[in-house]
Structures are given as C-alpha cells and as structure tokens.
mmCIF file of C-alpha atoms in Angstrom:
data_model
loop_
_atom_site.group_PDB
_atom_site.id
_atom_site.type_symbol
_atom_site.label_atom_id
_atom_site.label_comp_id
_atom_site.label_asym_id
_atom_site.label_seq_id
_atom_site.Cartn_x
_atom_site.Cartn_y
_atom_site.Cartn_z
ATOM 1 C CA UNK A 1 -1.460 0.763 13.889
ATOM 2 C CA UNK A 2 -0.148 -1.914 11.537
ATOM 3 C CA UNK A 3 3.179 -0.616 10.214
ATOM 4 C CA UNK A 4 3.854 -2.436 6.978
ATOM 5 C CA UNK A 5 7.430 -1.575 6.128
ATOM 6 C CA UNK A 6 10.029 -3.380 4.059
ATOM 7 C CA UNK A 7 10.885 -6.276 6.453
ATOM 8 C CA UNK A 8 7.214 -7.017 7.135
ATOM 9 C CA UNK A 9 6.244 -6.795 3.451
ATOM 10 C CA UNK A 10 8.927 -9.325 2.500
ATOM 11 C CA UNK A 11 8.024 -11.578 5.427
ATOM 12 C CA UNK A 12 4.314 -11.561 4.551
ATOM 13 C CA UNK A 13 5.054 -12.234 0.874
ATOM 14 C CA UNK A 14 7.237 -15.229 1.754
ATOM 15 C CA UNK A 15 4.613 -16.604 4.144
ATOM 16 C CA UNK A 16 1.866 -16.162 1.549
ATOM 17 C CA UNK A 17 3.953 -18.059 -0.985
ATOM 18 C CA UNK A 18 4.450 -20.880 1.498
ATOM 19 C CA UNK A 19 0.818 -21.028 2.697
ATOM 20 C CA UNK A 20 -1.415 -19.866 -0.175
ATOM 21 C CA UNK A 21 0.363 -20.806 -3.375
ATOM 22 C CA UNK A 22 -1.998 -22.690 -5.703
ATOM 23 C CA UNK A 23 -5.111 -22.190 -3.575
ATOM 24 C CA UNK A 24 -8.301 -21.438 -5.532
ATOM 25 C CA UNK A 25 -10.442 -18.532 -4.332
ATOM 26 C CA UNK A 26 -14.087 -19.477 -3.734
ATOM 27 C CA UNK A 27 -15.532 -16.431 -1.952
ATOM 28 C CA UNK A 28 -14.657 -12.747 -1.554
ATOM 29 C CA UNK A 29 -16.237 -10.102 0.673
ATOM 30 C CA UNK A 30 -14.943 -6.529 0.409
ATOM 31 C CA UNK A 31 -15.836 -3.508 2.580
ATOM 32 C CA UNK A 32 -17.802 -5.714 4.998
ATOM 33 C CA UNK A 33 -17.002 -3.491 7.993
ATOM 34 C CA UNK A 34 -17.366 0.216 7.079
ATOM 35 C CA UNK A 35 -14.181 2.232 7.519
ATOM 36 C CA UNK A 36 -13.839 5.753 6.153
ATOM 37 C CA UNK A 37 -10.070 5.423 5.788
ATOM 38 C CA UNK A 38 -10.036 2.037 4.044
ATOM 39 C CA UNK A 39 -9.167 2.767 0.436
ATOM 40 C CA UNK A 40 -10.253 0.520 -2.430
ATOM 41 C CA UNK A 41 -9.680 0.558 -6.162
ATOM 42 C CA UNK A 42 -12.944 1.316 -7.928
ATOM 43 C CA UNK A 43 -16.042 -0.380 -6.545
ATOM 44 C CA UNK A 44 -15.094 -2.991 -3.903
ATOM 45 C CA UNK A 45 -18.295 -4.874 -4.739
ATOM 46 C CA UNK A 46 -16.570 -5.837 -8.008
ATOM 47 C CA UNK A 47 -13.775 -7.644 -6.196
ATOM 48 C CA UNK A 48 -15.583 -11.018 -6.196
ATOM 49 C CA UNK A 49 -15.930 -10.843 -9.989
ATOM 50 C CA UNK A 50 -12.201 -10.243 -10.306
ATOM 51 C CA UNK A 51 -11.063 -12.895 -7.856
ATOM 52 C CA UNK A 52 -13.488 -15.799 -7.442
ATOM 53 C CA UNK A 53 -12.263 -18.862 -9.309
ATOM 54 C CA UNK A 54 -8.685 -17.591 -9.569
ATOM 55 C CA UNK A 55 -5.700 -19.400 -8.092
ATOM 56 C CA UNK A 56 -3.014 -17.654 -6.058
ATOM 57 C CA UNK A 57 0.232 -17.784 -8.007
ATOM 58 C CA UNK A 58 2.773 -15.723 -6.072
ATOM 59 C CA UNK A 59 3.331 -12.827 -3.707
ATOM 60 C CA UNK A 60 6.016 -10.151 -3.776
ATOM 61 C CA UNK A 61 7.086 -7.445 -1.348
ATOM 62 C CA UNK A 62 7.733 -4.054 -2.912
ATOM 63 C CA UNK A 63 8.797 -1.453 -0.366
ATOM 64 C CA UNK A 64 5.835 -1.188 2.010
ATOM 65 C CA UNK A 65 3.432 -3.055 -0.285
ATOM 66 C CA UNK A 66 2.493 -6.723 -0.539
ATOM 67 C CA UNK A 67 1.381 -7.758 -4.017
ATOM 68 C CA UNK A 68 -0.536 -11.026 -4.399
ATOM 69 C CA UNK A 69 -0.999 -12.291 -7.946
ATOM 70 C CA UNK A 70 -4.051 -14.465 -8.647
ATOM 71 C CA UNK A 71 -3.759 -15.226 -12.368
ATOM 72 C CA UNK A 72 -4.575 -11.925 -14.144
ATOM 73 C CA UNK A 73 -5.813 -10.254 -10.961
ATOM 74 C CA UNK A 74 -3.686 -8.434 -8.396
ATOM 75 C CA UNK A 75 -4.444 -7.944 -4.700
ATOM 76 C CA UNK A 76 -2.345 -5.141 -3.276
ATOM 77 C CA UNK A 77 -2.175 -4.105 0.376
ATOM 78 C CA UNK A 78 -0.256 -1.187 1.831
ATOM 79 C CA UNK A 79 0.790 0.332 5.128
ATOM 80 C CA UNK A 80 -1.884 0.229 7.817
ATOM 81 C CA UNK A 81 -3.369 -3.106 6.735
ATOM 82 C CA UNK A 82 -3.106 -6.239 8.874
ATOM 83 C CA UNK A 83 -3.108 -9.504 6.918
ATOM 84 C CA UNK A 84 -4.011 -12.771 8.656
ATOM 85 C CA UNK A 85 -4.229 -16.359 7.421
ATOM 86 C CA UNK A 86 -6.814 -18.657 9.020
ATOM 87 C CA UNK A 87 -6.757 -22.417 8.560
ATOM 88 C CA UNK A 88 -9.989 -24.362 8.162
ATOM 89 C CA UNK A 89 -10.274 -24.870 11.932
ATOM 90 C CA UNK A 90 -9.863 -21.195 12.813
ATOM 91 C CA UNK A 91 -12.768 -18.789 12.856
ATOM 92 C CA UNK A 92 -11.993 -15.501 11.041
ATOM 93 C CA UNK A 93 -12.704 -12.213 12.837
ATOM 94 C CA UNK A 94 -16.179 -10.745 12.423
ATOM 95 C CA UNK A 95 -14.808 -7.313 11.485
ATOM 96 C CA UNK A 96 -12.693 -6.998 8.366
ATOM 97 C CA UNK A 97 -12.335 -4.923 5.215
ATOM 98 C CA UNK A 98 -11.448 -7.851 2.953
ATOM 99 C CA UNK A 99 -12.213 -11.557 3.319
ATOM 100 C CA UNK A 100 -10.986 -14.215 0.891
ATOM 101 C CA UNK A 101 -11.993 -17.877 1.282
ATOM 102 C CA UNK A 102 -10.262 -20.774 -0.441
ATOM 103 C CA UNK A 103 -11.492 -24.154 -1.635
ATOM 104 C CA UNK A 104 -9.855 -25.966 1.303
ATOM 105 C CA UNK A 105 -11.898 -23.838 3.785
ATOM 106 C CA UNK A 106 -8.897 -21.753 4.836
ATOM 107 C CA UNK A 107 -9.127 -17.980 4.471
ATOM 108 C CA UNK A 108 -7.282 -14.668 4.424
ATOM 109 C CA UNK A 109 -8.513 -11.471 6.077
ATOM 110 C CA UNK A 110 -7.313 -7.897 5.762
ATOM 111 C CA UNK A 111 -8.129 -5.382 8.488
ATOM 112 C CA UNK A 112 -7.520 -1.648 8.538
ATOM 113 C CA UNK A 113 -6.833 -0.061 11.917
ATOM 114 C CA UNK A 114 -6.335 3.667 11.240
ATOM 115 C CA UNK A 115 -5.960 3.864 7.473
ATOM 116 C CA UNK A 116 -4.804 1.617 4.655
ATOM 117 C CA UNK A 117 -5.262 0.568 1.061
ATOM 118 C CA UNK A 118 -6.714 -2.718 -0.192
ATOM 119 C CA UNK A 119 -6.651 -2.558 -3.967
ATOM 120 C CA UNK A 120 -7.842 -5.270 -6.320
ATOM 121 C CA UNK A 121 -7.407 -4.799 -10.065
ATOM 122 C CA UNK A 122 -6.456 -6.426 -13.332
ATOM 123 C CA UNK A 123 -2.691 -6.599 -13.865
ATOM 124 C CA UNK A 124 -1.355 -3.312 -15.267
ATOM 125 C CA UNK A 125 -4.535 -1.368 -14.451
ATOM 126 C CA UNK A 126 -3.591 0.488 -11.239
ATOM 127 C CA UNK A 127 -1.891 3.863 -11.637
ATOM 128 C CA UNK A 128 -0.580 4.576 -8.143
ATOM 129 C CA UNK A 129 2.663 6.594 -7.958
ATOM 130 C CA UNK A 130 3.753 5.094 -4.611
ATOM 131 C CA UNK A 131 3.277 1.558 -5.933
ATOM 132 C CA UNK A 132 5.085 2.414 -9.167
ATOM 133 C CA UNK A 133 8.064 3.913 -7.327
ATOM 134 C CA UNK A 134 8.219 0.928 -4.947
ATOM 135 C CA UNK A 135 8.437 -1.434 -7.923
ATOM 136 C CA UNK A 136 10.976 0.636 -9.837
ATOM 137 C CA UNK A 137 13.494 1.785 -7.221
ATOM 138 C CA UNK A 138 16.168 -0.672 -6.029
ATOM 139 C CA UNK A 139 15.450 -2.261 -2.665
ATOM 140 C CA UNK A 140 18.088 -1.950 0.081
ATOM 141 C CA UNK A 141 17.948 -5.748 0.122
ATOM 142 C CA UNK A 142 19.171 -5.879 -3.483
ATOM 143 C CA UNK A 143 22.597 -5.451 -5.092
ATOM 144 C CA UNK A 144 21.230 -2.437 -6.969
ATOM 145 C CA UNK A 145 21.210 -0.440 -3.747
ATOM 146 C CA UNK A 146 25.001 -0.056 -3.662
ATOM 147 C CA UNK A 147 27.363 2.594 -2.329
ATOM 148 C CA UNK A 148 27.319 4.593 -5.544
ATOM 149 C CA UNK A 149 23.520 4.667 -5.588
ATOM 150 C CA UNK A 150 23.365 5.797 -1.957
ATOM 151 C CA UNK A 151 26.151 8.347 -2.418
ATOM 152 C CA UNK A 152 24.217 9.941 -5.263
ATOM 153 C CA UNK A 153 21.120 10.137 -3.057
ATOM 154 C CA UNK A 154 22.780 11.649 -0.007
ATOM 155 C CA UNK A 155 24.989 14.020 -2.000
ATOM 156 C CA UNK A 156 22.078 15.653 -3.814
ATOM 157 C CA UNK A 157 21.908 19.405 -3.170
ATOM 158 C CA UNK A 158 18.165 19.253 -2.493
ATOM 159 C CA UNK A 159 18.511 17.036 0.616
ATOM 160 C CA UNK A 160 21.366 18.817 2.434
ATOM 161 C CA UNK A 161 19.052 20.920 4.629
ATOM 162 C CA UNK A 162 16.875 17.946 5.560
ATOM 163 C CA UNK A 163 17.224 16.064 8.819
ATOM 164 C CA UNK A 164 18.373 12.461 8.553
ATOM 165 C CA UNK A 165 14.859 11.302 9.467
ATOM 166 C CA UNK A 166 13.299 13.412 6.711
ATOM 167 C CA UNK A 167 15.900 12.215 4.208
ATOM 168 C CA UNK A 168 15.353 8.526 4.923
ATOM 169 C CA UNK A 169 11.666 8.281 5.779
ATOM 170 C CA UNK A 170 9.926 10.844 3.550
ATOM 171 C CA UNK A 171 9.635 11.515 -0.160
ATOM 172 C CA UNK A 172 9.710 7.826 -1.164
ATOM 173 C CA UNK A 173 13.498 8.007 -1.545
ATOM 174 C CA UNK A 174 13.755 4.486 -0.143
ATOM 175 C CA UNK A 175 10.338 2.788 -0.438
ATOM 176 C CA UNK A 176 9.555 0.644 2.581
ATOM 177 C CA UNK A 177 11.935 2.522 4.881
ATOM 178 C CA UNK A 178 9.536 4.343 7.188
ATOM 179 C CA UNK A 179 9.512 5.779 10.671
ATOM 180 C CA UNK A 180 9.419 2.298 12.217
ATOM 181 C CA UNK A 181 12.601 0.708 10.833
ATOM 182 C CA UNK A 182 14.303 4.113 10.845
ATOM 183 C CA UNK A 183 14.901 3.994 14.607
ATOM 184 C CA UNK A 184 17.270 1.029 14.720
ATOM 185 C CA UNK A 185 18.990 2.065 11.490
ATOM 186 C CA UNK A 186 19.992 5.374 13.077
ATOM 187 C CA UNK A 187 20.899 3.723 16.379
ATOM 188 C CA UNK A 188 23.286 1.304 14.679
ATOM 189 C CA UNK A 189 24.789 4.209 12.713
ATOM 190 C CA UNK A 190 25.052 6.353 15.902
ATOM 191 C CA UNK A 191 23.246 9.259 14.240
ATOM 192 C CA UNK A 192 20.541 11.404 15.858
ATOM 193 C CA UNK A 193 17.313 11.651 13.800
ATOM 194 C CA UNK A 194 17.416 15.466 13.921
ATOM 195 C CA UNK A 195 20.946 15.815 12.520
ATOM 196 C CA UNK A 196 21.045 17.626 9.181
ATOM 197 C CA UNK A 197 22.392 15.773 6.161
ATOM 198 C CA UNK A 198 24.913 18.537 5.521
ATOM 199 C CA UNK A 199 26.368 17.831 8.980
ATOM 200 C CA UNK A 200 26.784 14.076 8.382
ATOM 201 C CA UNK A 201 30.495 13.448 7.841
ATOM 202 C CA UNK A 202 31.750 11.066 5.165
ATOM 203 C CA UNK A 203 32.561 8.376 7.725
ATOM 204 C CA UNK A 204 29.062 8.649 9.174
ATOM 205 C CA UNK A 205 27.544 8.441 5.697
ATOM 206 C CA UNK A 206 29.347 5.152 5.221
ATOM 207 C CA UNK A 207 28.082 3.961 8.613
ATOM 208 C CA UNK A 208 24.561 4.976 7.629
ATOM 209 C CA UNK A 209 24.775 3.097 4.336
ATOM 210 C CA UNK A 210 26.021 -0.053 6.075
ATOM 211 C CA UNK A 211 23.320 0.256 8.727
ATOM 212 C CA UNK A 212 20.548 0.596 6.139
ATOM 213 C CA UNK A 213 21.709 -2.542 4.347
ATOM 214 C CA UNK A 214 22.572 -4.560 7.456
ATOM 215 C CA UNK A 215 19.681 -3.592 9.719
ATOM 216 C CA UNK A 216 17.000 -4.145 7.081
ATOM 217 C CA UNK A 217 18.554 -7.477 6.084
ATOM 218 C CA UNK A 218 18.576 -8.655 9.704
ATOM 219 C CA UNK A 219 14.997 -7.496 10.280
ATOM 220 C CA UNK A 220 13.881 -9.358 7.172
ATOM 221 C CA UNK A 221 15.876 -12.506 7.923
ATOM 222 C CA UNK A 222 14.280 -12.647 11.380
ATOM 223 C CA UNK A 223 10.735 -12.342 10.061
ATOM 224 C CA UNK A 224 10.103 -8.667 10.791
ATOM 225 C CA UNK A 225 10.157 -6.578 13.957
ATOM 226 C CA UNK A 226 8.812 -7.662 17.332
ATOM 227 C CA UNK A 227 6.515 -4.611 17.298
ATOM 228 C CA UNK A 228 4.594 -6.026 14.299
ATOM 229 C CA UNK A 229 2.673 -9.226 13.563
ATOM 230 C CA UNK A 230 3.196 -11.719 10.728
ATOM 231 C CA UNK A 231 0.632 -13.593 8.612
ATOM 232 C CA UNK A 232 -0.218 -15.887 11.538
ATOM 233 C CA UNK A 233 -0.487 -13.162 14.166
ATOM 234 C CA UNK A 234 2.945 -13.806 15.679
ATOM 235 C CA UNK A 235 5.396 -11.013 16.508
ATOM 236 C CA UNK A 236 8.449 -10.758 14.304
ATOM 237 C CA UNK A 237 11.686 -12.312 15.516
ATOM 238 C CA UNK A 238 13.790 -9.160 15.321
ATOM 239 C CA UNK A 239 14.107 -7.549 18.767
ATOM 240 C CA UNK A 240 13.960 -3.791 18.287
ATOM 241 C CA UNK A 241 16.585 -1.696 20.054
ATOM 242 C CA UNK A 242 14.717 1.605 19.681
ATOM 243 C CA UNK A 243 10.923 1.339 19.898
ATOM 244 C CA UNK A 244 7.926 1.598 22.215
ATOM 245 C CA UNK A 245 9.193 -1.655 23.758
ATOM 246 C CA UNK A 246 12.497 -0.153 24.906
ATOM 247 C CA UNK A 247 11.820 3.519 25.726
ATOM 248 C CA UNK A 248 13.174 4.471 29.143
ATOM 249 C CA UNK A 249 15.612 1.569 29.283
ATOM 250 C CA UNK A 250 19.377 1.859 29.642
ATOM 251 C CA UNK A 251 21.467 1.494 26.479
ATOM 252 C CA UNK A 252 23.639 -1.631 26.766
ATOM 253 C CA UNK A 253 26.451 0.018 24.816
ATOM 254 C CA UNK A 254 26.952 3.340 26.575
ATOM 255 C CA UNK A 255 24.711 3.446 29.627
ATOM 256 C CA UNK A 256 22.600 6.267 28.218
ATOM 257 C CA UNK A 257 18.816 6.332 28.400
ATOM 258 C CA UNK A 258 16.538 5.545 25.471
ATOM 259 C CA UNK A 259 14.449 8.633 24.793
ATOM 260 C CA UNK A 260 11.166 9.240 22.996
ATOM 261 C CA UNK A 261 9.981 12.486 21.448
ATOM 262 C CA UNK A 262 7.628 13.653 18.728
ATOM 263 C CA UNK A 263 9.365 14.848 15.571
ATOM 264 C CA UNK A 264 8.079 15.356 12.016
ATOM 265 C CA UNK A 265 4.635 13.995 12.810
ATOM 266 C CA UNK A 266 5.729 10.812 14.522
ATOM 267 C CA UNK A 267 7.657 9.375 17.452
ATOM 268 C CA UNK A 268 11.428 9.030 17.353
ATOM 269 C CA UNK A 269 13.438 6.870 19.740
ATOM 270 C CA UNK A 270 17.149 7.360 20.314
ATOM 271 C CA UNK A 271 19.920 6.912 22.858
ATOM 272 C CA UNK A 272 20.953 10.207 24.427
ATOM 273 C CA UNK A 273 24.494 8.869 24.833
ATOM 274 C CA UNK A 274 25.215 7.061 21.548
ATOM 275 C CA UNK A 275 23.460 9.246 19.010
ATOM 276 C CA UNK A 276 24.465 12.816 18.248
#
C-alpha cells in the first residue's frame, strides 16, 4: 500500500512545484479504473469541468495530504494514493483512478492500491475534518511544534493510559505521523511502541520530542523513506532502521534483533535490545 505520511507529502509537493508549476491542464479522466475504495468528492465526472484549462500554481504538503492548487480548483490526495509524473516520452499506466494531461504532453496519474481519496473541488468547498486538522495543527517540521506544545499534548490526562503508538499515530494528534514513520521515531527515542504514556519518564519524553522533530526532518530532507516511492517512482533516500526492509536483522547499536509483531491493527517493528 502507498503510505503517504508527512515526509512523502512534503517530498511530493516539492517535486510537483519543480515539475508541474505553470503547466496548463488539457485533459482529465477520473474514475477510469473502477475501485470501490477510491473516494471522490461529488461526481468524479465533473472533474474535467473543474480542471481543464487551469494552470497548476503550487502544491503544499499538509500532514498526510498533498494539495495541488490549479487556479480556483484544488486537487487533494491522501494516504493510499500513488502519484506519478510522466514526461511526454513516457506512456502512463493503463489502470488509474485519476489522469491529468498537460499542454506539453506530460501527465500526472493517481492510483489507489487498497484505499485512498482523490478529491477535486473549488477552493473552500471541501468540508473534511482530517484535511482541516492537517491544515490547522502545527507540523513537526515547523517552529510551532515546540517543547511547550508537545508537553501539553503528552501531559494531557486523557492520553496517559494510551500506548506510545496509540498516542502518536491515532486521533490525528500529529497529522502525517502514522504507523510508517512511527517505527524509526520510537527506535531513535529507545521507546517500545507498547509502553504506556504514563510510564514514559520526563527524560524519555524529551528524547521522544527530539526524535519526532529530528527523524521527520531527516526523512523529509532525504526525500522520504526507502519503503515509499516519489513522484518519479524512485524510492526515498532515507534508509529506514525499523521496517519490512530490516526485520530479522541485527541492531547495529546493541546487537539485538529487529522484531515484527501486529499491534493496534498494524505491524510494529522494534529492537528487542534497545527499546523497552
């Protein structure tokens, strides 16, 4: 599945700005390949009316969303959607849920693997709580996500009985921080995903804060994780420490073994020596 989390959303937005800025849209095909878990805004057959003739102005990453502005129209893609750019000499895939052609014969396709949203709407029209929260809450990549902000979050009485995984990766507390980026964040902080917030000491809370900021910044600076693909189909440059690529290997720091187990509806990866 395409896991569009904060580093990948920012990477895709930057690549779109570099590759698509100013391009005029000449053709749009939505819902070409039927997919019961591809979610659209309104009638996808209206997407050509909204987009054809518009020029791409900018893209932004908000949490796990990529927002593409084409004059007064917005194209929004969320987790589970793979975005690919195709130059004029590259043939787009036959199966896709959204196809956008430009006047220079290049194109953009969006493909849903398991589930994902591809929303097209007039600016200000979409009322989606996840999108709204992602736009409003401070990103860990910003100065607004400071120690005081994090301390308020982790000190809240309502989260003390949650595991660290549940605290970080559920409830939209930190939009764009999902089960994928969670693994290395906890590894760098030396915290087991099952540990309860109430049992996280003050020193470990500081380590967790620094890991959130530092790990996500490094993932973003390196163009996303190596478990995900960028706009051109290339793996990200950040080498994951805890992922499907490393399970079963020996931890270079302590000699422990990297474990995998199912927890809270998804896989968690951790070092059985470093993380407690």
